[in-house]
mmCIF file of C-alpha atoms in Angstrom:
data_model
loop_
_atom_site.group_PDB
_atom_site.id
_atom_site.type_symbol
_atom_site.label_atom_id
_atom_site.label_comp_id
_atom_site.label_asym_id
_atom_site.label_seq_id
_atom_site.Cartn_x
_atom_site.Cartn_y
_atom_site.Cartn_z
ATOM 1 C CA UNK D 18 0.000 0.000 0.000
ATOM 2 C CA UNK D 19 0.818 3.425 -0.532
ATOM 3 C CA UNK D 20 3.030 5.048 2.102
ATOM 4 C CA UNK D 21 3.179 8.681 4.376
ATOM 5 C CA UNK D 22 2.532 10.903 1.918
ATOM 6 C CA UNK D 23 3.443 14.815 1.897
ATOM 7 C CA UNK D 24 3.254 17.808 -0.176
ATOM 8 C CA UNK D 25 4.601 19.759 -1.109
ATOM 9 C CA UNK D 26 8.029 18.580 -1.330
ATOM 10 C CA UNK D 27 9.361 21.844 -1.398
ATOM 11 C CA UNK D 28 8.230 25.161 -0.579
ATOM 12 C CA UNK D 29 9.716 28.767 -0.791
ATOM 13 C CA UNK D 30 8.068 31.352 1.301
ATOM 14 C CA UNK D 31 8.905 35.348 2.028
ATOM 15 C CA UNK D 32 9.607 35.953 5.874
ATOM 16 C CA UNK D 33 6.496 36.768 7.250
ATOM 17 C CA UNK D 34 4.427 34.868 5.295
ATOM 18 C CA UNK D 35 2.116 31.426 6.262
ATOM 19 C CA UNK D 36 2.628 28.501 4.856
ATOM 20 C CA UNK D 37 0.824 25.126 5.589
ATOM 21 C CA UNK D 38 2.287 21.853 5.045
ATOM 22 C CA UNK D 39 -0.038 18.678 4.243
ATOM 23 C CA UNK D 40 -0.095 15.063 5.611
ATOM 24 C CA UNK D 41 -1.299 11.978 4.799
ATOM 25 C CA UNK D 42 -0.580 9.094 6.626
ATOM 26 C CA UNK D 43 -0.785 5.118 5.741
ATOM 27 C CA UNK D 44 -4.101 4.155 6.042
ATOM 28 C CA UNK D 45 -5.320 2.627 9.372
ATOM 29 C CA UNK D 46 -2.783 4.003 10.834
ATOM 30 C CA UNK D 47 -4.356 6.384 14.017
ATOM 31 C CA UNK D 48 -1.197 7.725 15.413
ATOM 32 C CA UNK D 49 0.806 10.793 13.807
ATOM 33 C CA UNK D 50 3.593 12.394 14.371
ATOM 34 C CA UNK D 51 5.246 15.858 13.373
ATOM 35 C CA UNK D 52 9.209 16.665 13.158
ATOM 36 C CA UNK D 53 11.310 19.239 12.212
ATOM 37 C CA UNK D 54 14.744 18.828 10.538
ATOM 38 C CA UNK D 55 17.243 21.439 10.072
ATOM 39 C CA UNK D 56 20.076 20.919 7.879
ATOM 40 C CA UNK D 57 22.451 18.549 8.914
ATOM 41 C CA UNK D 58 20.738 17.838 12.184
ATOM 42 C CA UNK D 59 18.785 15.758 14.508
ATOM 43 C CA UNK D 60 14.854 15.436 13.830
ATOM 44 C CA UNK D 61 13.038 17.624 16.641
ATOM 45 C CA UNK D 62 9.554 16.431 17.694
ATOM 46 C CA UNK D 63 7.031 18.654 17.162
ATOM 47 C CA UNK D 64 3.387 17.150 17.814
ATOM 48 C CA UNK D 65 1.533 13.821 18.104
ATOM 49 C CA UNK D 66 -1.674 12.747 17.339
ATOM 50 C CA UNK D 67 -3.503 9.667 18.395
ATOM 51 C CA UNK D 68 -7.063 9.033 17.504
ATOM 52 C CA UNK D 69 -9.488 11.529 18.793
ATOM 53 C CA UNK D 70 -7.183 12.171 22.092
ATOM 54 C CA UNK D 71 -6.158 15.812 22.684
ATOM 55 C CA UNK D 72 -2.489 16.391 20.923
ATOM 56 C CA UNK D 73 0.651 16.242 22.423
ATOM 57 C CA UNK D 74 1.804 19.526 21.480
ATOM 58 C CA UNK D 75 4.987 19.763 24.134
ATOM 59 C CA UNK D 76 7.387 20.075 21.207
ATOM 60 C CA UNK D 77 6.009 23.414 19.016
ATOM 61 C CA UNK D 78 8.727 25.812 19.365
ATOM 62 C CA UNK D 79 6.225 29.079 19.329
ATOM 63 C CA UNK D 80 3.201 29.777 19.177
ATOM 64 C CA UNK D 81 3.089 30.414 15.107
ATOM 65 C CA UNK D 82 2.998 26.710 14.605
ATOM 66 C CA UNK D 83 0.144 24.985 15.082
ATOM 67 C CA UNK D 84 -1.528 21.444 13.577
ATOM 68 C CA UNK D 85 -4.692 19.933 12.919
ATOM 69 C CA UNK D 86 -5.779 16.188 11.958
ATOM 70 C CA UNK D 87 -8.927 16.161 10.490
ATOM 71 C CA UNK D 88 -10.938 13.013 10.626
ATOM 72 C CA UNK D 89 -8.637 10.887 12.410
ATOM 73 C CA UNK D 90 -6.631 10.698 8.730
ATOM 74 C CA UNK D 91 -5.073 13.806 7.204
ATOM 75 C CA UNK D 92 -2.980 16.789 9.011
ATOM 76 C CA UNK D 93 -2.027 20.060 8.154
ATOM 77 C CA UNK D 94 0.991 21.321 9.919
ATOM 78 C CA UNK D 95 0.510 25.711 9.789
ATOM 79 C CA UNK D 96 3.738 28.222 10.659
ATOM 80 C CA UNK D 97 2.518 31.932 10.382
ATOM 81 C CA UNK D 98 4.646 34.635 10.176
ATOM 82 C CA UNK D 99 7.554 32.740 8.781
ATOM 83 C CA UNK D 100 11.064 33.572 9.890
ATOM 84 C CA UNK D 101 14.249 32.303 8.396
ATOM 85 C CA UNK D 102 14.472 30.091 11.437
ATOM 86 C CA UNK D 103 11.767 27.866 10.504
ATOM 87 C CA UNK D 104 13.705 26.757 7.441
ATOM 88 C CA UNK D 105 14.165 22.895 7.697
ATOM 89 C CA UNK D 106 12.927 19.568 6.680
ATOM 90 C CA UNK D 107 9.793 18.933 8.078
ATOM 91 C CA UNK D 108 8.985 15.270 8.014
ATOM 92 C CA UNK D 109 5.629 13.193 9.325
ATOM 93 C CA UNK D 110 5.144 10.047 10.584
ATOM 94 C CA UNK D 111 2.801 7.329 11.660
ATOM 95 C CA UNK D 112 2.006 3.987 13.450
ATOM 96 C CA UNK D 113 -0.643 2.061 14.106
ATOM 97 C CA UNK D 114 -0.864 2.350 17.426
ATOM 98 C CA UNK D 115 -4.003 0.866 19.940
ATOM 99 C CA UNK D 116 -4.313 -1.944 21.839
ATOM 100 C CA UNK D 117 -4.119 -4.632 19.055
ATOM 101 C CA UNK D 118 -1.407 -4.671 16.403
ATOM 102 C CA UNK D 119 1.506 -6.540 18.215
ATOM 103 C CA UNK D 120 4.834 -4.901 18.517
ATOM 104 C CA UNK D 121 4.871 -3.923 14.855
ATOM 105 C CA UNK D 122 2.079 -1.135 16.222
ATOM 106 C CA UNK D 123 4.381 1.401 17.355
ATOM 107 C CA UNK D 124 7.010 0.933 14.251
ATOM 108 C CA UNK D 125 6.786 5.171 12.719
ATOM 109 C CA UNK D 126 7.042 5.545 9.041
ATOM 110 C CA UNK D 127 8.781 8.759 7.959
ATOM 111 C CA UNK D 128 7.458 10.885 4.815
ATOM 112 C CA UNK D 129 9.646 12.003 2.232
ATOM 113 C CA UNK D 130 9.156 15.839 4.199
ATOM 114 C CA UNK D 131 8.634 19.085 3.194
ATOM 115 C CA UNK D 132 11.871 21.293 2.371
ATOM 116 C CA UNK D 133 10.607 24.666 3.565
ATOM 117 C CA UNK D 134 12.689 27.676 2.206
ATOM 118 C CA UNK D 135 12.222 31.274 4.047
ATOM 119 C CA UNK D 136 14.009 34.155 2.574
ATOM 120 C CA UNK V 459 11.902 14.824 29.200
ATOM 121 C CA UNK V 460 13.980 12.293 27.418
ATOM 122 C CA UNK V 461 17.378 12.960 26.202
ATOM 123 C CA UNK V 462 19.551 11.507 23.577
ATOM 124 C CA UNK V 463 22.884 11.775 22.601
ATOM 125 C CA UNK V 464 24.534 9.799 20.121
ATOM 126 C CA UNK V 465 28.516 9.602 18.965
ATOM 127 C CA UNK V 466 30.210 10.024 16.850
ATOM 128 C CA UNK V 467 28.998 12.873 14.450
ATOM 129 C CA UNK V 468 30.929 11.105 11.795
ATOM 130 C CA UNK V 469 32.494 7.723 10.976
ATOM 131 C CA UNK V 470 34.656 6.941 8.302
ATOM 132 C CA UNK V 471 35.353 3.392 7.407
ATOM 133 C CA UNK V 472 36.855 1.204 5.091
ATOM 134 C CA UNK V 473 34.741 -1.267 3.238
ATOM 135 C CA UNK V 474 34.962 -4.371 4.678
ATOM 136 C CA UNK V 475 35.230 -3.310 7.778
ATOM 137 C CA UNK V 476 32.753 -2.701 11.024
ATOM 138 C CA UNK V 477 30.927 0.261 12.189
ATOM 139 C CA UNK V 478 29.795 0.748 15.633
ATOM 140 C CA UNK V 479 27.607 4.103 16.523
ATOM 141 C CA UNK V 480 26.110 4.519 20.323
ATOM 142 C CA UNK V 481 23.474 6.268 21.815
ATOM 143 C CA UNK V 482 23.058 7.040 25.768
ATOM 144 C CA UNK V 483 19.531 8.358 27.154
ATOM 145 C CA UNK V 484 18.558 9.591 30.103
ATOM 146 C CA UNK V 485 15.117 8.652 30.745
ATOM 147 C CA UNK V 486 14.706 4.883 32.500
ATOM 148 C CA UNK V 487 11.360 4.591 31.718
ATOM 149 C CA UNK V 488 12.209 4.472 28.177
ATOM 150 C CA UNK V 489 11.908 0.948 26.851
ATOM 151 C CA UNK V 490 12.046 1.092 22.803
ATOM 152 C CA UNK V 491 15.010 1.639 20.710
ATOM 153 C CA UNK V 492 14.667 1.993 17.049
ATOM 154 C CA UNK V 493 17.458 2.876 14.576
ATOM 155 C CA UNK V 494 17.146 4.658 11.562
ATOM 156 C CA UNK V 495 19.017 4.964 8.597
ATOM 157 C CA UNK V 496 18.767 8.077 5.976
ATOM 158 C CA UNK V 497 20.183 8.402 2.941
ATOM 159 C CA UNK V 498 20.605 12.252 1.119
ATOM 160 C CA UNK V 499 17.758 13.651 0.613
ATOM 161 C CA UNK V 500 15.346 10.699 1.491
ATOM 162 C CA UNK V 501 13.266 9.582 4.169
ATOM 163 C CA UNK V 502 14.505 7.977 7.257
ATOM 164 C CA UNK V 503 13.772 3.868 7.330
ATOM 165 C CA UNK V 504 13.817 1.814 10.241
ATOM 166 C CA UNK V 505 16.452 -0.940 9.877
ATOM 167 C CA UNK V 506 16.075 -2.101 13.454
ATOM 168 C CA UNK V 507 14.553 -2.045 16.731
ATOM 169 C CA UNK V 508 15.402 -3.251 20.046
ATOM 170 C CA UNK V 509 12.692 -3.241 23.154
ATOM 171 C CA UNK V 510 14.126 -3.210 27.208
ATOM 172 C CA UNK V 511 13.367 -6.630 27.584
ATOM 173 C CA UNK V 512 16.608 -8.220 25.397
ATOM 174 C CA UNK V 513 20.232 -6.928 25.537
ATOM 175 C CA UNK V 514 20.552 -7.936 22.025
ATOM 176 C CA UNK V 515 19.214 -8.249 18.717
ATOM 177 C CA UNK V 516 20.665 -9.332 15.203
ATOM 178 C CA UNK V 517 19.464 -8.872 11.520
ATOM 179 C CA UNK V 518 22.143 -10.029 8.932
ATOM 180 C CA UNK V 519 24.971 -7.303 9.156
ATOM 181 C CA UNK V 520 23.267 -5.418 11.968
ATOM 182 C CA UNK V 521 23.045 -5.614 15.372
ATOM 183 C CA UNK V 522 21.977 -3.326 18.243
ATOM 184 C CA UNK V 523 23.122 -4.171 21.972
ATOM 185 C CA UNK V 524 21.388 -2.650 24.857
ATOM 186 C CA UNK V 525 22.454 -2.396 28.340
ATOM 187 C CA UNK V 526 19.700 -0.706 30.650
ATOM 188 C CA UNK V 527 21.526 -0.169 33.489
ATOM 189 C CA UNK V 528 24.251 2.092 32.274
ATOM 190 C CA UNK V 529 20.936 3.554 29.679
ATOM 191 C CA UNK V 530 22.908 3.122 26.347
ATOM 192 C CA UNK V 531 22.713 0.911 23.332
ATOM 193 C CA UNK V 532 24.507 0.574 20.411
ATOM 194 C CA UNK V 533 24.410 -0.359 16.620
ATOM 195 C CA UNK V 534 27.505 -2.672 15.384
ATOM 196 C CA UNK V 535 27.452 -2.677 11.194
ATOM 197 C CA UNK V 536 29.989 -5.401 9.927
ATOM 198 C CA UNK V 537 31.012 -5.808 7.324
ATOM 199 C CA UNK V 538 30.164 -2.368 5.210
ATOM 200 C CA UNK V 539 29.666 -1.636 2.177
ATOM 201 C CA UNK V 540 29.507 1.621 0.196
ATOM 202 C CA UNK V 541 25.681 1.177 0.524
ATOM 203 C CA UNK V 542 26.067 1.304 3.591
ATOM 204 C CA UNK V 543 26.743 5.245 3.363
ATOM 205 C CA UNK V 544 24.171 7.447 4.741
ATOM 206 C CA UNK V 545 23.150 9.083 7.816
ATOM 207 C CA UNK V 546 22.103 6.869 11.048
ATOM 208 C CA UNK V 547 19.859 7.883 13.822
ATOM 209 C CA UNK V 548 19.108 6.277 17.207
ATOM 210 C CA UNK V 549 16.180 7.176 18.939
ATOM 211 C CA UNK V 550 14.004 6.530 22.657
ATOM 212 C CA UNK V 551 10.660 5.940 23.765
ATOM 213 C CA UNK V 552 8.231 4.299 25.736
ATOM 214 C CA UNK V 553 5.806 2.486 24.135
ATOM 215 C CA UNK V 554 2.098 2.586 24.749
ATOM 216 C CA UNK V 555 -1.094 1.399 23.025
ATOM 217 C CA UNK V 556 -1.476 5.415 22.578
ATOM 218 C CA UNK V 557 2.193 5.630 21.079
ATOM 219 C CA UNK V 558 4.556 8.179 22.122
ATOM 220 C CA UNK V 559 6.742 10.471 20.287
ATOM 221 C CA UNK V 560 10.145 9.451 19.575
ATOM 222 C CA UNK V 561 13.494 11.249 20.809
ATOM 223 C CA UNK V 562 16.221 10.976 18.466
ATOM 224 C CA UNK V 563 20.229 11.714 18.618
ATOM 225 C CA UNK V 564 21.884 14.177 16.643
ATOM 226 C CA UNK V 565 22.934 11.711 14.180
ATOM 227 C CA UNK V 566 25.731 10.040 12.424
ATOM 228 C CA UNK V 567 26.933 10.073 9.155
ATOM 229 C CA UNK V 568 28.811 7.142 8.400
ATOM 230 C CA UNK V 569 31.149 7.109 4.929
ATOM 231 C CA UNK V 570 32.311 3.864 3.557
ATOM 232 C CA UNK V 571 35.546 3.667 1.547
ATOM 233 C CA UNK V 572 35.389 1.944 -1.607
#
């Protein structure tokens, strides 16, 4: 089946401006995760999903990001006011999570990411 | 919260011979381990995973050891081959039916000598 998908693959923005970065993860699976990578570094974590629970947002560095999963499926990941900070890699993930599943549940598939460009 | 730190940055090695990358972590409630491997400008893969109940596990070339007490595990490549080239990344977490985000190390990138 097809994998985490994300678009766009790369996006340029002007400092200052929003941007909002799509996700769609493997089907079934109800957990998702956000992370950040900036160029030749570790991946941050960002946010988690999990079914209809309340996010785990403990890893949004301001408050200009923010995330939505609508549905239980698809996320949109939203910076506003872009700075040249936020320029990085910004990959998503999922599992399948839940009581069932066996240890394979918890196994995260990456995205190809999102290269985000601010100048 | 969790931390991760991983060594070394970079690893240069002839082909042939072995690789061995390690990770330390901080929080003991941790209990899953995977390793990722990410070549330029692609996703990272999971090439293998270790929970807190073994001390080792083995997949062909690759292994991972894990020693709770002293909180660090490691990832032993033999045999490399140019392939084997990319950038690897530990990671922690506890696992739950509700999943939990992972905490990765900065990262090595390994280069294998023809």
């Amino acid at each position: 089946g097809a994998g985490v998908s994300q678009s766009p693959s790369n996006k340029v923005t002007e400092k200052g401006k929003d941007v909002e970065l799509r996700c769609d993860p493997i089907s079934g699976h109800t957990a998702l995760y956000w992370y950040r990578q900036s160029l030749g570094q570790g991946l941050e974590f960002l946010i988690y999903f999990q079914g209809n629970s309340a996010p785990d947002k403990s890893g949004l560095p301001s408050d200009r990001f923010s995330a939505e999963r609508t549905g239980g499926s698809v996320s949109t990941l939203t910076i506003q006011r872009t700075q040249q900070e936020d320029s990085a890699v910004y990959l998503c993930a999922s599992s399948r999570q839940g009581a069932q599943g066996g240890l394979a549940k918890n196994i995260q598939y990456f995205g190809a990411g999102t290269r985000l460009s601010v100048l | 919260g969790e931390n991760v730190e991983q060594h070394p940055s970079t690893l240069s090695v002839q082909e042939g011979d072995s690789a061995v990358i390690k990770c330390t972590y901080s929080d003991s409630a941790s209990n899953y381990f995977p390793w990722y491997k990410q070549e330029l400008g692609k996703r990272p893969q999971l090439i293998i995973d270790i929970r807190s109940n073994v001390g080792e596990k083995k997949d062909q070339r690759i292994a991972v050891t894990l020693n709770k007490t002293a909180k660090h595990f490691s990832l032993h490549i033999t045999e490399t081959q140019p392939e084997d080239s990319a950038v690897y990344f530990c990671a922690a977490s506890i696992e739950a039916n509700a999943g939990n985000m992972l905490t990765f190390g900065g990262g090595t990138r390994l280069m294998v000598k023809p």
